[in-house]
C-alpha atoms as a printed R data frame, in Angstrom:
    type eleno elety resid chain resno       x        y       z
1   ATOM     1    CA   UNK     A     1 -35.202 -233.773 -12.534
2   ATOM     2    CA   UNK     A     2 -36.429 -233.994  -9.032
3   ATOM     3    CA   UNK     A     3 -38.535 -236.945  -8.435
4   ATOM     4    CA   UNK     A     4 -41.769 -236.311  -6.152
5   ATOM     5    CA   UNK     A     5 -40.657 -238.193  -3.500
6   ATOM     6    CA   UNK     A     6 -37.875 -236.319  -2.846
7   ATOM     7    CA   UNK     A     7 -39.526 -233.254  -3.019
8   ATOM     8    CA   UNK     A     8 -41.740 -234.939  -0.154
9   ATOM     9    CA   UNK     A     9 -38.764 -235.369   1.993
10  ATOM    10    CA   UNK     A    10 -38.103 -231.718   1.696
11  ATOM    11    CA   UNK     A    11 -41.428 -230.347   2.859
12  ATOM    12    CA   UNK     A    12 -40.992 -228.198   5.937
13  ATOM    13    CA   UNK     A    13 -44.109 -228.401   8.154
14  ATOM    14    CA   UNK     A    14 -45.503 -225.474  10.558
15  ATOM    15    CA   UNK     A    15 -45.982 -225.906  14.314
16  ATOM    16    CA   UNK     A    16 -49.462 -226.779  14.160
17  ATOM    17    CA   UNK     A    17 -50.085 -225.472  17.468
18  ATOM    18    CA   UNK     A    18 -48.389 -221.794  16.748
19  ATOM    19    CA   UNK     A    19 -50.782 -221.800  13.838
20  ATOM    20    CA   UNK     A    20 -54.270 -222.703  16.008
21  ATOM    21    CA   UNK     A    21 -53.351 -220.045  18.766
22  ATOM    22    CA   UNK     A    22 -53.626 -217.396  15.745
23  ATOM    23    CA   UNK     A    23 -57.605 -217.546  16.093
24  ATOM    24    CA   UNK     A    24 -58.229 -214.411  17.913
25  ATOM    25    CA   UNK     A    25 -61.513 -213.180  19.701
26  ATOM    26    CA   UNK     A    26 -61.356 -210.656  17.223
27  ATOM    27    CA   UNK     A    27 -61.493 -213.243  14.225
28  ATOM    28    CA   UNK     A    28 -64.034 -214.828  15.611
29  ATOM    29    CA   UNK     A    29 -66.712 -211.814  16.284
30  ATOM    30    CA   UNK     A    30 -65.796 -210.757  12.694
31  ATOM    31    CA   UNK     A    31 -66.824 -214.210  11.415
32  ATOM    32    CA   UNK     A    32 -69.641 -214.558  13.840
33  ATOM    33    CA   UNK     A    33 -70.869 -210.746  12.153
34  ATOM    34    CA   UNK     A    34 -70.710 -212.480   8.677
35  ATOM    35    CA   UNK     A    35 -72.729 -215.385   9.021
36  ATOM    36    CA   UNK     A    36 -75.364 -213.029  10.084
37  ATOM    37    CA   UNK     A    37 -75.169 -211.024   7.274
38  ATOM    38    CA   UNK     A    38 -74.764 -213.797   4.850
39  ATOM    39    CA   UNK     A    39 -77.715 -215.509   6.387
40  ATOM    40    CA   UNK     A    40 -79.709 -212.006   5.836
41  ATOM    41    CA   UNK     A    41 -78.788 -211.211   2.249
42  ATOM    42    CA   UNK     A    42 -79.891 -214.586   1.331
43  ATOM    43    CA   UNK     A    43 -83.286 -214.597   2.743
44  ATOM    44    CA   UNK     A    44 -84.165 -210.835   1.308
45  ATOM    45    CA   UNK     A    45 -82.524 -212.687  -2.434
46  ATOM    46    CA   UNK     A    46 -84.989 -216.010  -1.784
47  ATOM    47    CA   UNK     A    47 -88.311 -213.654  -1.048
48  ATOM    48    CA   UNK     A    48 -87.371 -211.285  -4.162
49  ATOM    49    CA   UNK     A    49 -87.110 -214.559  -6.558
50  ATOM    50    CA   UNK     A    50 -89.846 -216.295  -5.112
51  ATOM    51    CA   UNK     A    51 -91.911 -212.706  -5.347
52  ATOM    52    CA   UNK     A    52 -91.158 -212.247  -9.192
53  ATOM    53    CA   UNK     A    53 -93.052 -213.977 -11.726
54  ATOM    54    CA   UNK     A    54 -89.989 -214.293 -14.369
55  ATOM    55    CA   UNK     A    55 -88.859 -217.256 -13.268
56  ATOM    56    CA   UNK     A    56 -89.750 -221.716 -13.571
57  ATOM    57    CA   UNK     A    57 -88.295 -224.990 -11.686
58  ATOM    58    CA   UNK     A    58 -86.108 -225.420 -14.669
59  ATOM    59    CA   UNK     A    59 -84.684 -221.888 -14.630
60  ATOM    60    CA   UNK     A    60 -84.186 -222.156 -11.133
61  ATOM    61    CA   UNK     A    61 -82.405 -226.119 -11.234
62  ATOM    62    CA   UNK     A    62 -80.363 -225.043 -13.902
63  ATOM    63    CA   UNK     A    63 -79.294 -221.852 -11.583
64  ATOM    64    CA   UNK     A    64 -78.861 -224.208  -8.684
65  ATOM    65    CA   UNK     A    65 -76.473 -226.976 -10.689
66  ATOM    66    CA   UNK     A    66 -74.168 -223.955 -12.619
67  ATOM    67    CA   UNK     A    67 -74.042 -222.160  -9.647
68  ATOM    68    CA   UNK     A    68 -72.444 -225.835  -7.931
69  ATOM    69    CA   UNK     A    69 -70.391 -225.951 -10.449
70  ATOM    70    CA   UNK     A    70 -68.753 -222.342  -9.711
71  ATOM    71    CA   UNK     A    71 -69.152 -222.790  -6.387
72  ATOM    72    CA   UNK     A    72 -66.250 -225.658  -6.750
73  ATOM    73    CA   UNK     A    73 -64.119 -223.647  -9.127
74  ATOM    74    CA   UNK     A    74 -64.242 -221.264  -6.783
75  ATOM    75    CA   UNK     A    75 -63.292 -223.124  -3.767
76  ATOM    76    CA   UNK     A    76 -60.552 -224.516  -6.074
77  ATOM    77    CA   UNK     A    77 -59.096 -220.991  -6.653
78  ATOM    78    CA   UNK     A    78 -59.520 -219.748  -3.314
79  ATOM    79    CA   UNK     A    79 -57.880 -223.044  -1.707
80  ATOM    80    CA   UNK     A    80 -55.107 -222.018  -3.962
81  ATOM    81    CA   UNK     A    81 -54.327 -219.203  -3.545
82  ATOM    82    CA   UNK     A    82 -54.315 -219.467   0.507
83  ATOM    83    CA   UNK     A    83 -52.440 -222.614   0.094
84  ATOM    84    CA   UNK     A    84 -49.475 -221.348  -2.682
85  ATOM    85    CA   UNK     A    85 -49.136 -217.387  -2.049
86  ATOM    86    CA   UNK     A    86 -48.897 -214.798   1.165
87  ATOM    87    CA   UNK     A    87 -47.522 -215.508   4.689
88  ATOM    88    CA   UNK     A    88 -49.026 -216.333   7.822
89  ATOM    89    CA   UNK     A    89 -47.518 -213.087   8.419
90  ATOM    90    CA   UNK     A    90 -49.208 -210.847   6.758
91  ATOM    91    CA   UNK     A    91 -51.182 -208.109   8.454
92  ATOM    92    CA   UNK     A    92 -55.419 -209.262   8.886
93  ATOM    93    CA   UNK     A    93 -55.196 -211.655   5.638
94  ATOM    94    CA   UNK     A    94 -52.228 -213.819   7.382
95  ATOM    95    CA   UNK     A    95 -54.403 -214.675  10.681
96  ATOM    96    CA   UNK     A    96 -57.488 -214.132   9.300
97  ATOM    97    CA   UNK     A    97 -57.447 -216.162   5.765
98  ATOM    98    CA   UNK     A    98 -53.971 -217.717   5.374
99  ATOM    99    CA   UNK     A    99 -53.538 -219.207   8.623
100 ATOM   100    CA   UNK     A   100 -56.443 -221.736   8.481
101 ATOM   101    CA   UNK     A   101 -54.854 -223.135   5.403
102 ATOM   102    CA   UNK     A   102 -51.624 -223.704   6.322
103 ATOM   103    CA   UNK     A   103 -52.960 -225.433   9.674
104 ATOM   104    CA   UNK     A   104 -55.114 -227.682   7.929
105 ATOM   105    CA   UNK     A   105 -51.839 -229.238   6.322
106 ATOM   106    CA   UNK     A   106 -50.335 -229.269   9.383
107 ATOM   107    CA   UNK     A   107 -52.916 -230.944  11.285
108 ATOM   108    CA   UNK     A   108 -56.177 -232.568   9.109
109 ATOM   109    CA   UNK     A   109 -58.409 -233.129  11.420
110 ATOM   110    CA   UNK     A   110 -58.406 -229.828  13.572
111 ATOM   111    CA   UNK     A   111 -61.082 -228.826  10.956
112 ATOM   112    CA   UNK     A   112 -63.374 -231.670  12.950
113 ATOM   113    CA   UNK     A   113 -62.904 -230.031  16.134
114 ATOM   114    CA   UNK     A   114 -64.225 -226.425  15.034
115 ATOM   115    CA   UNK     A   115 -67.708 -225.723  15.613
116 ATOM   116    CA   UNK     A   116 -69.728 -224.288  13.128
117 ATOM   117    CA   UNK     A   117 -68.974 -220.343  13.672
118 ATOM   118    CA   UNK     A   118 -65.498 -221.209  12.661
119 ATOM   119    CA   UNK     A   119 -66.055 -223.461  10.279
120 ATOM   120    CA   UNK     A   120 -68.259 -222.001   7.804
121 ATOM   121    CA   UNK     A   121 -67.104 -217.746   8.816
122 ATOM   122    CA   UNK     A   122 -64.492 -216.944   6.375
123 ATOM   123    CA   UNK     A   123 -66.396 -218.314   3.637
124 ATOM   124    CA   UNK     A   124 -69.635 -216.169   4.616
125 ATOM   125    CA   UNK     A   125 -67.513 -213.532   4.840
126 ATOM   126    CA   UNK     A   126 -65.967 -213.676   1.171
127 ATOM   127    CA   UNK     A   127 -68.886 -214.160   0.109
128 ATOM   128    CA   UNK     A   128 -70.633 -211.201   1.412
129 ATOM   129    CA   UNK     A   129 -70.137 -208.546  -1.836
130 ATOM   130    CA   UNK     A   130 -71.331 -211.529  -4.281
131 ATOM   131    CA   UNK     A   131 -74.454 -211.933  -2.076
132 ATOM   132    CA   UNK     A   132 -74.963 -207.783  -2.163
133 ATOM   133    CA   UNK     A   133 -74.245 -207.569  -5.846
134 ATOM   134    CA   UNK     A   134 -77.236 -210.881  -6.220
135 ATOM   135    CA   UNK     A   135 -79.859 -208.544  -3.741
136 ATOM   136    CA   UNK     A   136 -78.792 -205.895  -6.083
137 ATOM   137    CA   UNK     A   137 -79.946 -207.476  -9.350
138 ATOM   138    CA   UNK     A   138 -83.308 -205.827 -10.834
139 ATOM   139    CA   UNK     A   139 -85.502 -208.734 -11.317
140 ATOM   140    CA   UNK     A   140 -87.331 -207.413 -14.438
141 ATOM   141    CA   UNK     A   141 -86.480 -209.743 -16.646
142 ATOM   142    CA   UNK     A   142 -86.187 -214.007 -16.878
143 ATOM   143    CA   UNK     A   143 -82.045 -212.978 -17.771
144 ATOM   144    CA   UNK     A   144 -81.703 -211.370 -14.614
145 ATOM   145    CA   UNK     A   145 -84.042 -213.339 -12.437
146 ATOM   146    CA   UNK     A   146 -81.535 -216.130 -13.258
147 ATOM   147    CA   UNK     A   147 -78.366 -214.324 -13.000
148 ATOM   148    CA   UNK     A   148 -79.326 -213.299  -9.193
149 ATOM   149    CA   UNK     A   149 -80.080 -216.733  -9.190
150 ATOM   150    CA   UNK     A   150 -77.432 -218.288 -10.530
151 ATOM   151    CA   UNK     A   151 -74.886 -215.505  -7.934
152 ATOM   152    CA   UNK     A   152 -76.900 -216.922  -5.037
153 ATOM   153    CA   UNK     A   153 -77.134 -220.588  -5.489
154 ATOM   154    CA   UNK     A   154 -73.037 -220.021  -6.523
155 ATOM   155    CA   UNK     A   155 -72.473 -218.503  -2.716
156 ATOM   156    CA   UNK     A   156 -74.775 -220.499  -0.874
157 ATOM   157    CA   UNK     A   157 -72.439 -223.784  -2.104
158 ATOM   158    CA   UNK     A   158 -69.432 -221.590  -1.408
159 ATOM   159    CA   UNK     A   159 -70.743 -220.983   2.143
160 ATOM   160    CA   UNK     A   160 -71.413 -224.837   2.532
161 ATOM   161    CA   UNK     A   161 -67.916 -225.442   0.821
162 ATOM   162    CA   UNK     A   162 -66.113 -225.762   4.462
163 ATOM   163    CA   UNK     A   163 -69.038 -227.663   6.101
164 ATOM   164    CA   UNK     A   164 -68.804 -230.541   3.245
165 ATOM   165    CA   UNK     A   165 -64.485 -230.230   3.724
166 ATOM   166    CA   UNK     A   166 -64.759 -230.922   7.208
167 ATOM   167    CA   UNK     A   167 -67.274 -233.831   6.419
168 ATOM   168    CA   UNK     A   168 -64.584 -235.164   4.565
169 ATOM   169    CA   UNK     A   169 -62.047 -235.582   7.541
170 ATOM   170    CA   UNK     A   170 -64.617 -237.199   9.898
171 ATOM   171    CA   UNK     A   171 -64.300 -240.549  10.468
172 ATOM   172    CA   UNK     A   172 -67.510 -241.903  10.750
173 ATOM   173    CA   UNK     A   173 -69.791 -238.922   9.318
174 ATOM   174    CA   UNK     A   174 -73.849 -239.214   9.866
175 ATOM   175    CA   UNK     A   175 -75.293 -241.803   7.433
176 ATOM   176    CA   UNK     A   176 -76.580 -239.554   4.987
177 ATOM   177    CA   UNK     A   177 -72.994 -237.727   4.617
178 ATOM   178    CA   UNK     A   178 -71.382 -240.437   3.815
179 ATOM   179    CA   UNK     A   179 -74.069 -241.874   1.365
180 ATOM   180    CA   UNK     A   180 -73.652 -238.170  -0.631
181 ATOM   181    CA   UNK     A   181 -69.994 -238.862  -0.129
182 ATOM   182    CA   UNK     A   182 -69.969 -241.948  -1.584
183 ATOM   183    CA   UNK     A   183 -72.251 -241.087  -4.813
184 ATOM   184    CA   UNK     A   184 -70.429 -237.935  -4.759
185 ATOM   185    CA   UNK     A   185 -72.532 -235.132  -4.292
186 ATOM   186    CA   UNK     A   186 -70.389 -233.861  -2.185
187 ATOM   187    CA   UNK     A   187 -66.509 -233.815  -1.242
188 ATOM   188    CA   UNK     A   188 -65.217 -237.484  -0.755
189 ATOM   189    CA   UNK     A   189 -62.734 -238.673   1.868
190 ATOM   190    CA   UNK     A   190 -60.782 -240.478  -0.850
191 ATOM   191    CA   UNK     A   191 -60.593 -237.911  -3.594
192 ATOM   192    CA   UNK     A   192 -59.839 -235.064  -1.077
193 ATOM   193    CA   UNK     A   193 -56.640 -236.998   0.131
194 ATOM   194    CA   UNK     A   194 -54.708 -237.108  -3.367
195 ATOM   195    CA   UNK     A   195 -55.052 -232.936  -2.055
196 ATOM   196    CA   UNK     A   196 -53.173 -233.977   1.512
197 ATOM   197    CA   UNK     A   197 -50.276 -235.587  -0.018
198 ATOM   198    CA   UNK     A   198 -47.323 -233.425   0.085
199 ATOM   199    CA   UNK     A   199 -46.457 -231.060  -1.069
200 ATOM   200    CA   UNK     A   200 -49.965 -230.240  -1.318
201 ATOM   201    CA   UNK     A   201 -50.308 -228.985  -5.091
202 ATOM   202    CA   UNK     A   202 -53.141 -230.373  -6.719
203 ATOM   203    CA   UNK     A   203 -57.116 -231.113  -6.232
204 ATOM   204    CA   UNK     A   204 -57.994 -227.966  -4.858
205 ATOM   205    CA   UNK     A   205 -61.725 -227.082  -5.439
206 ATOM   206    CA   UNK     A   206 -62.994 -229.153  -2.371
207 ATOM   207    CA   UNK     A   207 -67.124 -228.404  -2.425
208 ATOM   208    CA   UNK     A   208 -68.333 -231.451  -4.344
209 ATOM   209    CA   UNK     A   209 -64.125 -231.961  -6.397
210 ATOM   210    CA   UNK     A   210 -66.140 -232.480 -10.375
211 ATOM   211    CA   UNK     A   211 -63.521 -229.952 -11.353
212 ATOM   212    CA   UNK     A   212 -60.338 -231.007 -10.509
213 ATOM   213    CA   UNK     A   213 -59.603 -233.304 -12.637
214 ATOM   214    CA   UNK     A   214 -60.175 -230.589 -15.846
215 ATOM   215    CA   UNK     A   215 -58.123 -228.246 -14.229
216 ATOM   216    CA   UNK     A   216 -55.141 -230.847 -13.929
217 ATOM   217    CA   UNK     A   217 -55.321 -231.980 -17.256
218 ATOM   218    CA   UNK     A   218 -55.512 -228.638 -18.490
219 ATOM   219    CA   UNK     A   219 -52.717 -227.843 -16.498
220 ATOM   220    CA   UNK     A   220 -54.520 -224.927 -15.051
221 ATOM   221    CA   UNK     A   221 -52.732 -223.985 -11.577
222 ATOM   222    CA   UNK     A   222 -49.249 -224.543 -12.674
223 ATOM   223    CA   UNK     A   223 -49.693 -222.058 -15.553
224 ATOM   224    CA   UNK     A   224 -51.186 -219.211 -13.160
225 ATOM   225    CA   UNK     A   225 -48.286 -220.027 -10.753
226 ATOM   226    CA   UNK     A   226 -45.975 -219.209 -13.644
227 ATOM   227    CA   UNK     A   227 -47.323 -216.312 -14.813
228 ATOM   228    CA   UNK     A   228 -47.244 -214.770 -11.094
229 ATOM   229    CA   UNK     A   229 -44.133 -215.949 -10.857
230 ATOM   230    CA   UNK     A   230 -43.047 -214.179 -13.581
231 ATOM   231    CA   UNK     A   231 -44.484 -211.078 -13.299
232 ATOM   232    CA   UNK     A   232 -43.859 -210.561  -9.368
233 ATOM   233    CA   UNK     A   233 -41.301 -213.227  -8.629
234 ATOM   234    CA   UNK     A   234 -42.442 -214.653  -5.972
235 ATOM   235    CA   UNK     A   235 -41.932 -218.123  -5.214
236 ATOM   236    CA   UNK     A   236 -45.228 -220.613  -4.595
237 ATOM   237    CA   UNK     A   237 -45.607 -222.479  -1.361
238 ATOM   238    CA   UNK     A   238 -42.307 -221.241  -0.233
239 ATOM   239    CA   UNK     A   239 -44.054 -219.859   3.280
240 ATOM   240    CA   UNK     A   240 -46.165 -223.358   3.622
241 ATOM   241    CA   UNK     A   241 -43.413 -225.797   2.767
242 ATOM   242    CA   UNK     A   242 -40.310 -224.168   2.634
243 ATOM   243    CA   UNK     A   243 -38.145 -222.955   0.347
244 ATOM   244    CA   UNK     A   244 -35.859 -225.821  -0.758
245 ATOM   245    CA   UNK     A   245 -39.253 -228.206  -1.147
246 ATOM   246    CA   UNK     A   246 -40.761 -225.096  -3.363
247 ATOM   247    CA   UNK     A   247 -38.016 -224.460  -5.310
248 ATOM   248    CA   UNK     A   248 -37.353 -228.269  -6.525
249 ATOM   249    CA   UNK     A   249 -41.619 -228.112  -6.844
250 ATOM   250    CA   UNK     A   250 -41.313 -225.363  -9.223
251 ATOM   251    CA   UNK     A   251 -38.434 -226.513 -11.260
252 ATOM   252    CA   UNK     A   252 -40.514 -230.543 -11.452
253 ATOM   253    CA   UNK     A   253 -43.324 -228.068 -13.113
254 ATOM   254    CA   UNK     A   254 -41.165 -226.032 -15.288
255 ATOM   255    CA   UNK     A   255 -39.873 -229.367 -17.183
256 ATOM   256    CA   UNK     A   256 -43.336 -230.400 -17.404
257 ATOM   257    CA   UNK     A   257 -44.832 -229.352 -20.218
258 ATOM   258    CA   UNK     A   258 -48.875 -228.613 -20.539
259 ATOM   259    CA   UNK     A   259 -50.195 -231.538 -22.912
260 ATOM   260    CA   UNK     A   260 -52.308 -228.729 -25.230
261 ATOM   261    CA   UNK     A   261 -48.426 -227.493 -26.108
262 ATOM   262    CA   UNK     A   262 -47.460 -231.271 -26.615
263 ATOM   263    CA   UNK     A   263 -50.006 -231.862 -28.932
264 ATOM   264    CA   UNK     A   264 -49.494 -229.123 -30.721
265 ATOM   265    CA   UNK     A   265 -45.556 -229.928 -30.891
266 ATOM   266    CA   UNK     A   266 -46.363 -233.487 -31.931
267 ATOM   267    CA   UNK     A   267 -49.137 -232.077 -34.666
268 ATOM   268    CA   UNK     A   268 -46.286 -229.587 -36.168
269 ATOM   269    CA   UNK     A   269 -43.678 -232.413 -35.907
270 ATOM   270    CA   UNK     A   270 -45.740 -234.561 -38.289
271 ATOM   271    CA   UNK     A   271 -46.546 -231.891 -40.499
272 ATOM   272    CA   UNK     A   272 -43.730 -231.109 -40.683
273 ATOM   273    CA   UNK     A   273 -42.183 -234.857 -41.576
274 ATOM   274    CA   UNK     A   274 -45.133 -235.217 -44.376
275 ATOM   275    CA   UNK     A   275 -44.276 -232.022 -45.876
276 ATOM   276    CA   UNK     A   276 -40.510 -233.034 -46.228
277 ATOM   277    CA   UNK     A   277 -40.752 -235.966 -48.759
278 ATOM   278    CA   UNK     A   278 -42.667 -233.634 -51.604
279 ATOM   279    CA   UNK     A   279 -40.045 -230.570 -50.870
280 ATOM   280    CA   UNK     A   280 -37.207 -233.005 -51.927
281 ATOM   281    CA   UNK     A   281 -38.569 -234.419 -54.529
282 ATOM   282    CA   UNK     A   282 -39.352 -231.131 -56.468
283 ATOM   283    CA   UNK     A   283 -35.881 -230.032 -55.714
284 ATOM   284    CA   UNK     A   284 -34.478 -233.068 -57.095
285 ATOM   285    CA   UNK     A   285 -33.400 -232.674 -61.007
């Protein structure tokens, strides 16, 4: 089996340079564009909820927390899948959506150098048809008042995802960062680095991090990775890190087995060894 390390030693980094220059005037009035309209849609959502009388602090708090909660699945899925598929290559999702990922591997702290029209764009942007879809949402009932609630507390943290990422990579963030850091209530410096150790494969949700470690004891990213592998057969991470450092990555995760299938292997196992002992003995004459 390939040992991490030596995986590590295989990683092939991008020119982090090549990568920054892909930031286009055209990128940049699209994400300028979408921060308006995020910004829009979720003032007409806060007047509708705070017009309709379906609706309490506790409906609203409980909104606000399981919508932080999604908000870092989410960003953990999203961080994924710009990290592990597509090409920095690819027509308008390669510069636009892919790029900034790979770059950030590349090169941490760029992140701390981008104002706030390129920090926080692209996630306005994706988040533009949730925000809609909330607006949408008939408020004529306490169910719906807190599902529009619940879809725009959800993409307000996804919008604020990148801001608390790049918090992350300061080095001496404003006092009140770093005291949410620290308590975390948002990203922290320490637990986002296990993400910046090559080759870059696990702790991905990066808005507050509560949900990575479920996802990695459940095994969660390396099972999607091998069902898209198997049904397109496509190879993850090859563009990011190469494809010798991607192919050892994938063959360390195919001898690794998810510990719901051990258990259940070790549960049949001893069934199976308690079960023996009576079988022989009715055989025997």
């Amino acid at each position: 089996m390939t040992k991490p390390d030596k995986i590590t030693d295989k990683v092939r980094l991008q020119d982090a340079q090549a990568l920054a220059q892909g930031y286009s005037p055209a990128i940049r009035a699209m994400e300028i564009a979408s921060i308006v309209s995020f910004v829009a849609l979720e003032g007409v959502l806060a007047y509708k909820l705070w017009s309709t009388h379906h609706t309490g602090p506790w409906m609203l708090t409980l909104a606000v927390v399981l919508g932080y909660l999604a908000a870092d699945f989410v960003s953990g899925f999203v961080h994924w899948m710009g990290d592990t598929w597509g090409s920095t290559e690819m027509p308008v999702l390669g510069k636009a959506f892919i790029r900034p990922f790979r770059e950030h591997h590349v090169d941490e702290k760029a992140i701390t150098r981008h104002d706030f029209v390129e920090t926080n764009g692209n996630n306005c942007l994706v988040s533009l048809p949730v925000a809609a879809l909330a607006v949408a949402v008939p408020l004529n009932g306490p169910g719906w008042v807190f599902l529009a609630a619940f879809l725009g507390a959800m993409i307000f943290w996804v919008m604020a995802t990148n801001q608390f990422h790049k918090w992350s990579h300061l080095d001496a963030p404003p006092a009140i960062i770093h005291f949410l850091q620290r308590v975390h209530l948002i990203l922290p410096p320490d637990h986002h680095r296990i993400h910046h150790t090559a080759p870059f494969n696990q702790y991905y949700c990066i808005t507050v991090g509560w949900m990575n470690r479920p996802l990695r004891m459940i095994h969660f990213f390396p099972l999607m990775e091998r069902l898209i592998t198997f049904v397109t057969g496509q190879l993850p991470r090859q563009d990011d890190i190469g494809t010798e450092a991607a192919q050892a990555l994938v063959a360390v995760d195919d001898a690794t087995e998810v510990p719901v299938l051990q258990a259940a292997k070790e549960l049949l196992k001893a069934s199976t060894e308690e079960s023996a002992p009576s079988v022989s003995s009715r055989s025997s004459p």
